[in-house]
JSON list of C-alpha atoms and ligand atoms in Angstrom, two decimals:
[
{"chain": "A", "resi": 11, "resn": "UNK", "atom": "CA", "xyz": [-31.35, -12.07, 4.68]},
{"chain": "A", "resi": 12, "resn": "UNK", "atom": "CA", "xyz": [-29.68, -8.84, 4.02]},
{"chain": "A", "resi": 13, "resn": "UNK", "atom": "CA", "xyz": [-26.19, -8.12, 6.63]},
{"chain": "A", "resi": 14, "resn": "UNK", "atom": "CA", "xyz": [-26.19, -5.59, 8.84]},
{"chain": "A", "resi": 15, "resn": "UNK", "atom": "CA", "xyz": [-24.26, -2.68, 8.64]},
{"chain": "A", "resi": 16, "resn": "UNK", "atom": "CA", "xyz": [-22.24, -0.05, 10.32]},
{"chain": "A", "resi": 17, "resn": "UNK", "atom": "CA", "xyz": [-21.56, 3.42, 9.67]},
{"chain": "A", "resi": 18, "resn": "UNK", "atom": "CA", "xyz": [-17.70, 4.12, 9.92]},
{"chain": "A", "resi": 19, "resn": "UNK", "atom": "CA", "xyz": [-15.40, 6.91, 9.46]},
{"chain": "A", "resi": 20, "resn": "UNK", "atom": "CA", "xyz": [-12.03, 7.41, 8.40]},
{"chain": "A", "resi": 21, "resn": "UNK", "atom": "CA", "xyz": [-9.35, 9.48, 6.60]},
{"chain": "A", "resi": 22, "resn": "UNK", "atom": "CA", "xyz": [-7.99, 8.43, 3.40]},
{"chain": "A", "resi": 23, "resn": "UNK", "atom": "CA", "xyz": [-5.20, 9.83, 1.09]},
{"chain": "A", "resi": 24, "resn": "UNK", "atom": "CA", "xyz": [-5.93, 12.90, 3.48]},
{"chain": "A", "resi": 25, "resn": "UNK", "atom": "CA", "xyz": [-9.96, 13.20, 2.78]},
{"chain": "A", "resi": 26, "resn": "UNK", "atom": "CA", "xyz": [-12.17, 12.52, 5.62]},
{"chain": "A", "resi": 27, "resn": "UNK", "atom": "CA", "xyz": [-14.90, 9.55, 4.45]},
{"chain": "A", "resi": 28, "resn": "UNK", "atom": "CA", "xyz": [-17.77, 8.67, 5.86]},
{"chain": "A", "resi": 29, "resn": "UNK", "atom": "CA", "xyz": [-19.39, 4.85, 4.28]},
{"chain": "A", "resi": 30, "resn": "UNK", "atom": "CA", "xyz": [-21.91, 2.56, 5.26]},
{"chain": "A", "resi": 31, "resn": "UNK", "atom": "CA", "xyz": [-21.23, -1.10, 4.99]},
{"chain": "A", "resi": 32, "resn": "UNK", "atom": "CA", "xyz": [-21.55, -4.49, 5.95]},
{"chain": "A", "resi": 33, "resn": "UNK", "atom": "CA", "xyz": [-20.10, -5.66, 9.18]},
{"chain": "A", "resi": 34, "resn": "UNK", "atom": "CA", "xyz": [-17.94, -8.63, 6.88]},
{"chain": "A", "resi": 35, "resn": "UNK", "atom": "CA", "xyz": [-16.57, -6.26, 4.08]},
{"chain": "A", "resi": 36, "resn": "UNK", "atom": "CA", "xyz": [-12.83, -6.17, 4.03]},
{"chain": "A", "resi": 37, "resn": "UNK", "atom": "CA", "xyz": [-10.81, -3.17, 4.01]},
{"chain": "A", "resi": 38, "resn": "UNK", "atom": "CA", "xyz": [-9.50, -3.91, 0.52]},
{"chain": "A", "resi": 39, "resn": "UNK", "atom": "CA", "xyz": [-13.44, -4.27, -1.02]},
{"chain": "A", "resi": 40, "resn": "UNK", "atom": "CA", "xyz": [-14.55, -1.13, 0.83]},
{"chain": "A", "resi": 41, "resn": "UNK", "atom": "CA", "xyz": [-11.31, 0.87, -0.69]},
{"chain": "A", "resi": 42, "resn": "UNK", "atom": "CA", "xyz": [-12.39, -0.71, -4.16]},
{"chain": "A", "resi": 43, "resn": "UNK", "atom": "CA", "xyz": [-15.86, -0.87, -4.48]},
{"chain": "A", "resi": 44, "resn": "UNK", "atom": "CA", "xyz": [-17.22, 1.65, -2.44]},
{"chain": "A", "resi": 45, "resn": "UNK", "atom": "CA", "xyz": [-14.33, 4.67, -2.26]},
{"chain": "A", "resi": 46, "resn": "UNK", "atom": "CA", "xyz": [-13.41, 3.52, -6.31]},
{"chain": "A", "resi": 47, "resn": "UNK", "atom": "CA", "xyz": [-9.93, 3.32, -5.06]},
{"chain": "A", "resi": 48, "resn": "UNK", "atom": "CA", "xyz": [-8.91, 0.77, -7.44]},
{"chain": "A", "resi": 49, "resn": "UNK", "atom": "CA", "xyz": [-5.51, 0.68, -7.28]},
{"chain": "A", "resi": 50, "resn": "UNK", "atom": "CA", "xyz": [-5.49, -1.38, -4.32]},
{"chain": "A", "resi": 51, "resn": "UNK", "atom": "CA", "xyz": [-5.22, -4.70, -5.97]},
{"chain": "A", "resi": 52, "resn": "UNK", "atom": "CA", "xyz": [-6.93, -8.21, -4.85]},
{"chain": "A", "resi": 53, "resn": "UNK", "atom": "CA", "xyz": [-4.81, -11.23, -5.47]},
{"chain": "A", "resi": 54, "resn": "UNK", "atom": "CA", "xyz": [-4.98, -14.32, -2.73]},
{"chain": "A", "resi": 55, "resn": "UNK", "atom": "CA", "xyz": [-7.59, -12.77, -0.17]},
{"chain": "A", "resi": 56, "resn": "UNK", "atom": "CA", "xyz": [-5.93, -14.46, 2.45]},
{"chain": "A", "resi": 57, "resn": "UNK", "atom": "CA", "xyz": [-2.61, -12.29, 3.20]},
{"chain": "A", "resi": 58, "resn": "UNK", "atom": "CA", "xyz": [0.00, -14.31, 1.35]},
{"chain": "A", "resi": 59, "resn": "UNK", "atom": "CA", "xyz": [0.72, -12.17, -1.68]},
{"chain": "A", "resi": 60, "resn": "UNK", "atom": "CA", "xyz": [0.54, -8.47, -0.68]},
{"chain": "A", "resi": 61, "resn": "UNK", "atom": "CA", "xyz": [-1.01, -6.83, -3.56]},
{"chain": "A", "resi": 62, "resn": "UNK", "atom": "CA", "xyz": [-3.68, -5.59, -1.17]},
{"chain": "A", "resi": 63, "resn": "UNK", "atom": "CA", "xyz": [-1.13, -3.83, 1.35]},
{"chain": "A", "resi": 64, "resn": "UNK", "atom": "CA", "xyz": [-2.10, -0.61, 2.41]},
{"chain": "A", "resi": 65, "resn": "UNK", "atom": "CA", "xyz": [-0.78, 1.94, 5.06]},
{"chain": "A", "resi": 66, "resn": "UNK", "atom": "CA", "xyz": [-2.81, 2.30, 8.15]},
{"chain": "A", "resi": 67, "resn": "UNK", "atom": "CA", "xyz": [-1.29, 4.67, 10.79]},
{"chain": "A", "resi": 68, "resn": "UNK", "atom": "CA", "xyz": [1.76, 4.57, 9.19]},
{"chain": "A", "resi": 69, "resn": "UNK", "atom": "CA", "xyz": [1.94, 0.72, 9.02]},
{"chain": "A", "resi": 70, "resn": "UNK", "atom": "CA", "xyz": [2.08, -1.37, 6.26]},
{"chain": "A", "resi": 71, "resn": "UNK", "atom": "CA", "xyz": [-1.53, -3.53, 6.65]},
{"chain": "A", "resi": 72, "resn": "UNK", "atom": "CA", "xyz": [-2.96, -6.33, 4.19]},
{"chain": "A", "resi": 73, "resn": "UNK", "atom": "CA", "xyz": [-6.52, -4.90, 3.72]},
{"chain": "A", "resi": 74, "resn": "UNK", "atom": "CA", "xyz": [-7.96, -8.02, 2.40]},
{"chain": "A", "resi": 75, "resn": "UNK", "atom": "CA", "xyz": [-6.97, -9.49, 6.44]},
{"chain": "A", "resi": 76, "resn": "UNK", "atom": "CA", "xyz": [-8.64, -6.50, 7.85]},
{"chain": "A", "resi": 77, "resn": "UNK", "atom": "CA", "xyz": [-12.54, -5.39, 8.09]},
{"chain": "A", "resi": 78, "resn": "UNK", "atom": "CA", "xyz": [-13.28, -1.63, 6.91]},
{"chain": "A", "resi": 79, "resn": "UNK", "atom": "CA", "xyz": [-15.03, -1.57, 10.48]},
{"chain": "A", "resi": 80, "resn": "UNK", "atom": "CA", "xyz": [-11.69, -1.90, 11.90]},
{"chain": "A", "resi": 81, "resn": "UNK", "atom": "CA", "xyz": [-10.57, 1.03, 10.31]},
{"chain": "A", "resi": 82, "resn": "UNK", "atom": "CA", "xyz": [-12.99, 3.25, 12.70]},
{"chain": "A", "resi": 83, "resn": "UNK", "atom": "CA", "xyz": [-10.53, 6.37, 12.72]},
{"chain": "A", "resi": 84, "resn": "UNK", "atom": "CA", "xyz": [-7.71, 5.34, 11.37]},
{"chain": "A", "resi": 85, "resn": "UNK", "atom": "CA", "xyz": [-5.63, 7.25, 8.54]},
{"chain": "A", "resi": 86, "resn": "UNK", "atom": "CA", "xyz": [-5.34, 5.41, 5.72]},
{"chain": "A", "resi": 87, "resn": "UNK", "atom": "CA", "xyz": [-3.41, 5.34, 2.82]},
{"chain": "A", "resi": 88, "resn": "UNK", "atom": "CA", "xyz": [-3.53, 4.10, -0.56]},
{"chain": "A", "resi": 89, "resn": "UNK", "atom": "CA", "xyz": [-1.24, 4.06, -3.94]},
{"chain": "A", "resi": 90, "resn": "UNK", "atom": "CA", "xyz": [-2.89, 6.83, -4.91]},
{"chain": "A", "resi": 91, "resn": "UNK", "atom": "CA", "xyz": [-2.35, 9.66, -2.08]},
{"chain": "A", "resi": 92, "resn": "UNK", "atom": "CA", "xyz": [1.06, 8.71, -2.35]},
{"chain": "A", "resi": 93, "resn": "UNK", "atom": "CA", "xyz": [1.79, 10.96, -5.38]},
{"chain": "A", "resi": 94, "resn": "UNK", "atom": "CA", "xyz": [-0.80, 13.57, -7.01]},
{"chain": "A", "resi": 95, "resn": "UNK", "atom": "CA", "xyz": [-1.16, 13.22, -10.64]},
{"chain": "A", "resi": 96, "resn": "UNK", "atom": "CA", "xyz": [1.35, 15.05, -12.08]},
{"chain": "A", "resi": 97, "resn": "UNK", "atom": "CA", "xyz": [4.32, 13.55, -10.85]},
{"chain": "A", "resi": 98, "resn": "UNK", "atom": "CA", "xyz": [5.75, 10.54, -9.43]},
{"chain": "A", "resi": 99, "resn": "UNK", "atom": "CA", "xyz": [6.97, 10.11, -6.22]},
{"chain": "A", "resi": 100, "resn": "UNK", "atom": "CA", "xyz": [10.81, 9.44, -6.14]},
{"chain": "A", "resi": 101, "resn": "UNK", "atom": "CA", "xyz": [9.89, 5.72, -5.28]},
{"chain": "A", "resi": 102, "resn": "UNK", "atom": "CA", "xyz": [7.69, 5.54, -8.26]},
{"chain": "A", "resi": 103, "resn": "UNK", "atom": "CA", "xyz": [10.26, 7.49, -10.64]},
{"chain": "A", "resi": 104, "resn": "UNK", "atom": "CA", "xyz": [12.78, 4.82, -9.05]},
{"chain": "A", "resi": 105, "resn": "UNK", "atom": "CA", "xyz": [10.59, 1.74, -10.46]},
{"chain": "A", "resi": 106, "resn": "UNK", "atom": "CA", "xyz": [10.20, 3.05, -13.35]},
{"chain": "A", "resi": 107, "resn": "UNK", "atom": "CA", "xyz": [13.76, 3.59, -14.01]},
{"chain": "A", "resi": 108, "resn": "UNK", "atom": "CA", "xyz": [14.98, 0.08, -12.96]},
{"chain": "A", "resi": 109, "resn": "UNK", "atom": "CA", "xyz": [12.00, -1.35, -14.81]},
{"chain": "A", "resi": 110, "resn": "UNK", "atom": "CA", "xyz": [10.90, -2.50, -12.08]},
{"chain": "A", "resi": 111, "resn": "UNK", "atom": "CA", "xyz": [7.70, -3.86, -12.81]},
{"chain": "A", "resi": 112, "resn": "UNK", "atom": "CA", "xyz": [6.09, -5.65, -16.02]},
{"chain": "A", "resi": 113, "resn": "UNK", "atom": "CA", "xyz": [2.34, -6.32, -15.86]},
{"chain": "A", "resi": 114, "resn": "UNK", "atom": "CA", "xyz": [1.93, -4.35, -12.48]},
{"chain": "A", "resi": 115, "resn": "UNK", "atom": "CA", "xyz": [-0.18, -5.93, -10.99]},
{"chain": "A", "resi": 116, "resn": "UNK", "atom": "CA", "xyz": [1.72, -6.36, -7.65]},
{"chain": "A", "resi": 117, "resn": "UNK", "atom": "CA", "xyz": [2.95, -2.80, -7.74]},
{"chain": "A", "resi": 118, "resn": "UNK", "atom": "CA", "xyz": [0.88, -0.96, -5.62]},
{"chain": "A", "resi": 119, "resn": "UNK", "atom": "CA", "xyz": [1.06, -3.40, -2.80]},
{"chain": "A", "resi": 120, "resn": "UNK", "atom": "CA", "xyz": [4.93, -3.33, -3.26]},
{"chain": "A", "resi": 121, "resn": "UNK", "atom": "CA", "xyz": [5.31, 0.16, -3.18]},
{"chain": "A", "resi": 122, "resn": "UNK", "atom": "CA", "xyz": [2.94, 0.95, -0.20]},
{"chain": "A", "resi": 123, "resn": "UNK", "atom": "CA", "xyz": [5.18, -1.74, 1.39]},
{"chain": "A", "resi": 124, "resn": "UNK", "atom": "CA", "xyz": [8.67, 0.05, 0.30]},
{"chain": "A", "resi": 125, "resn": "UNK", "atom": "CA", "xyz": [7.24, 3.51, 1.56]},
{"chain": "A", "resi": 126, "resn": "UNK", "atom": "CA", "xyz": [6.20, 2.07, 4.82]},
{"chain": "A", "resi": 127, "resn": "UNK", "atom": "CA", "xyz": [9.56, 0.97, 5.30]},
{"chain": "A", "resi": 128, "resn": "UNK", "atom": "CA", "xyz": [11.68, 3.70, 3.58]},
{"chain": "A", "resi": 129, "resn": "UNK", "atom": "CA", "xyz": [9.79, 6.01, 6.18]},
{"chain": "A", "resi": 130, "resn": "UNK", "atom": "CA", "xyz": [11.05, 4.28, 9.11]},
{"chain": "A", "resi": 131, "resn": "UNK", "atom": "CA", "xyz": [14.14, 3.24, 8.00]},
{"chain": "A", "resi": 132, "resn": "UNK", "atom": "CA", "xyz": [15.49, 5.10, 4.63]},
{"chain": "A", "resi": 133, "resn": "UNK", "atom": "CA", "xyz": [18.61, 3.56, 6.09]},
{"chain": "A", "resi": 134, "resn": "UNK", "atom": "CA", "xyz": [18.15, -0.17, 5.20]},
{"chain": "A", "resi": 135, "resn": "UNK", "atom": "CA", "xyz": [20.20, -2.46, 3.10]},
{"chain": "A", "resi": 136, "resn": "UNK", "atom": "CA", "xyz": [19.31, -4.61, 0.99]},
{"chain": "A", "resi": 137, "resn": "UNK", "atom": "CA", "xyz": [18.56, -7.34, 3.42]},
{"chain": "A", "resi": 138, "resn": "UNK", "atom": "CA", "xyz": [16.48, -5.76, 5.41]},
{"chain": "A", "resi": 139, "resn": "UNK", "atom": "CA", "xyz": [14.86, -4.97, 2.08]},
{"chain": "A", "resi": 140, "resn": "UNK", "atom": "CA", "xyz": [14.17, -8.45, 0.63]},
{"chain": "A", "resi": 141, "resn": "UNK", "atom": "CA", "xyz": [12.89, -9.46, 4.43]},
{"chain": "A", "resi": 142, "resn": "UNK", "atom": "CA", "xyz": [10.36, -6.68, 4.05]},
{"chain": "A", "resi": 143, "resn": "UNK", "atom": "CA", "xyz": [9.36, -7.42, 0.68]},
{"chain": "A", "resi": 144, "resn": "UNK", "atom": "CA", "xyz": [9.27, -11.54, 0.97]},
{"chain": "A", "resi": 145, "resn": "UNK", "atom": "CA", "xyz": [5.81, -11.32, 1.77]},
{"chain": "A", "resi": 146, "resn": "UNK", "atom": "CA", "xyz": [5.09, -9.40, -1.74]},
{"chain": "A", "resi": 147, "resn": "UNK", "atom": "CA", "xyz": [4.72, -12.27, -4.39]},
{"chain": "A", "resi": 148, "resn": "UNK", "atom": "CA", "xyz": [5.51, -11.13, -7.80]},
{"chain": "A", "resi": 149, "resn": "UNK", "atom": "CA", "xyz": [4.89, -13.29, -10.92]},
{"chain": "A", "resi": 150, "resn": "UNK", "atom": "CA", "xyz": [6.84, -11.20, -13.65]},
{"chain": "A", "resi": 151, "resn": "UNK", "atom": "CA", "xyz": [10.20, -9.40, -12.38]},
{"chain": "A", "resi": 152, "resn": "UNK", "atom": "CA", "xyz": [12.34, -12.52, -10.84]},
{"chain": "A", "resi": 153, "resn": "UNK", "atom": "CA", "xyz": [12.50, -9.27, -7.67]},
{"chain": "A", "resi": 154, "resn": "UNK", "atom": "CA", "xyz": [16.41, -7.81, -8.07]},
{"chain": "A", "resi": 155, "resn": "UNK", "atom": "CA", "xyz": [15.09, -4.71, -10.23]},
{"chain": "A", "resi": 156, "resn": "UNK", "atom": "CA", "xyz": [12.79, -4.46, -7.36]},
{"chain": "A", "resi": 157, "resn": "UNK", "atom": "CA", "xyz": [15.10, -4.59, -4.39]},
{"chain": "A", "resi": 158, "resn": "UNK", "atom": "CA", "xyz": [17.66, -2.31, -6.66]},
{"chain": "A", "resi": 159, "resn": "UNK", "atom": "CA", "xyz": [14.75, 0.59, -6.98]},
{"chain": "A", "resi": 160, "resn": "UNK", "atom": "CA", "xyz": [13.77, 0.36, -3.30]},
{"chain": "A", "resi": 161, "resn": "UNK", "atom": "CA", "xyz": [17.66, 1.02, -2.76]},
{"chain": "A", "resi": 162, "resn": "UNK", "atom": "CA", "xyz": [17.89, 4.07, -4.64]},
{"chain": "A", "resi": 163, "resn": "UNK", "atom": "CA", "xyz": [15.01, 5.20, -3.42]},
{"chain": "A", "resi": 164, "resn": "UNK", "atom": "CA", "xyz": [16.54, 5.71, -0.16]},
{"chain": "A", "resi": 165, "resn": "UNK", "atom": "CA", "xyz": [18.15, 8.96, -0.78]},
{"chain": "A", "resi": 166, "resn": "UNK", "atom": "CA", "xyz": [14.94, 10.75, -0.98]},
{"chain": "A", "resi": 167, "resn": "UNK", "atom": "CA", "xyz": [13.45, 9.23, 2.18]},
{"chain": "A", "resi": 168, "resn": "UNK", "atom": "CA", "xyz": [16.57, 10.68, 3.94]},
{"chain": "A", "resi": 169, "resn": "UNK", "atom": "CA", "xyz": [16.12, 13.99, 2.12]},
{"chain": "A", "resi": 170, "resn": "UNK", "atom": "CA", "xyz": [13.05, 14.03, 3.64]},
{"chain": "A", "resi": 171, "resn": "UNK", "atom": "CA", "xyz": [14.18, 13.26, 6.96]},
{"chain": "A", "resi": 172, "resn": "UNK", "atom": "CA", "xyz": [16.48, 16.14, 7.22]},
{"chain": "A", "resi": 173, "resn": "UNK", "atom": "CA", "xyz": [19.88, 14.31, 6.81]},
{"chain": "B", "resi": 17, "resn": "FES", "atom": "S1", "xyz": [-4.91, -9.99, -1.70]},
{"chain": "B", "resi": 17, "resn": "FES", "atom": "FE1", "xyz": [-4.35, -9.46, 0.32]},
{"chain": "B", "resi": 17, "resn": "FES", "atom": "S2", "xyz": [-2.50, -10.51, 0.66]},
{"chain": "B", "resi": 17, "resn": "FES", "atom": "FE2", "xyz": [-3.17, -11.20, -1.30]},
{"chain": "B", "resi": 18, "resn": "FES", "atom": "S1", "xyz": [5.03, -6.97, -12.16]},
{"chain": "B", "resi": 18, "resn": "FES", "atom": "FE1", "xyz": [3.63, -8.56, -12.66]},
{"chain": "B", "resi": 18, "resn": "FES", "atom": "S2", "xyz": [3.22, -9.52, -10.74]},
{"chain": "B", "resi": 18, "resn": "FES", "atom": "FE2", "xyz": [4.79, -8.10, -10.32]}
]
């Protein structure tokens, strides 16, 4: 028997989208499969490694823990409206030049995560860093080059802010 389904409607990296889908689909496998917004990666699908962490109203959400029903309104937004394509935002210029990442596969989730936070609080040490990021499991960088970019990344979140 086929599931019902719901019309919702939403902004995402700034574009207003309109989809059809299942009452059960997740967040993450509407962003994927039916917006192609693949850089939203799957992992666990059940909120433990935070590859699938999105920003929704400005907070940093697990989409695989959250239907795409649920997201009725809501401005959403994904590793890819972060940047456009032809240049890196300074928190992606600052992984890159503390190498931190390797396969990448956690990446997206651990940027969306750092921006979330460097947006409330480009203040932060590197405490309040690691708390933030504990719930982002990453299988390749042992996590200090990580921590170290998020740091200098700072700078341009304060920019930003007007300091
Ligand atoms: S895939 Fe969502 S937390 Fe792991
Ligand atoms: S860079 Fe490979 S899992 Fe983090």
């Amino acid at each position: 028997m086929s599931q019902p389904t719901l019309e919702i409607r939403f902004t995402v990296n700034r574009k207003r989208v309109r989809v059809q889908v299942p009452a059960r689909l997740t967040l993450a496998d509407c962003l994927r499969h039916e917006l192609r917004l693949t850089g939203t990666h799957l992992g666990c699908e059940h909120g433990v490694c935070g590859a699938c962490t999105v920003i929704v109203n400005g907070e940093a959400v697990r989409s695989c823990l959250m239907l795409a029903v649920q997201a009725e309104g809501a401005e959403i937004v994904t590793v890819e409206g972060l940047s456009n394509d032809e240049a890196l935002t300074p928190l992606q210029a600052s992984f890159r030049k503390h190498g931190a990442l390797q396969c990448g596969f956690c990446t997206p989730g651990m940027i969306t995560t750092a921006h979330a936070l460097l947006s409330e609080e480009p203040d932060c040490d590197a405490d309040r860093v690691r708390e933030v990021l504990s719930g982002n499991l990453c299988r390749c960088t042992g996590y200090i080059p990580i921590v170290e970019a998020v740091l200098d990344a700072r700078a341009a979140y304060r920019k930003s802010r007007g300091d």
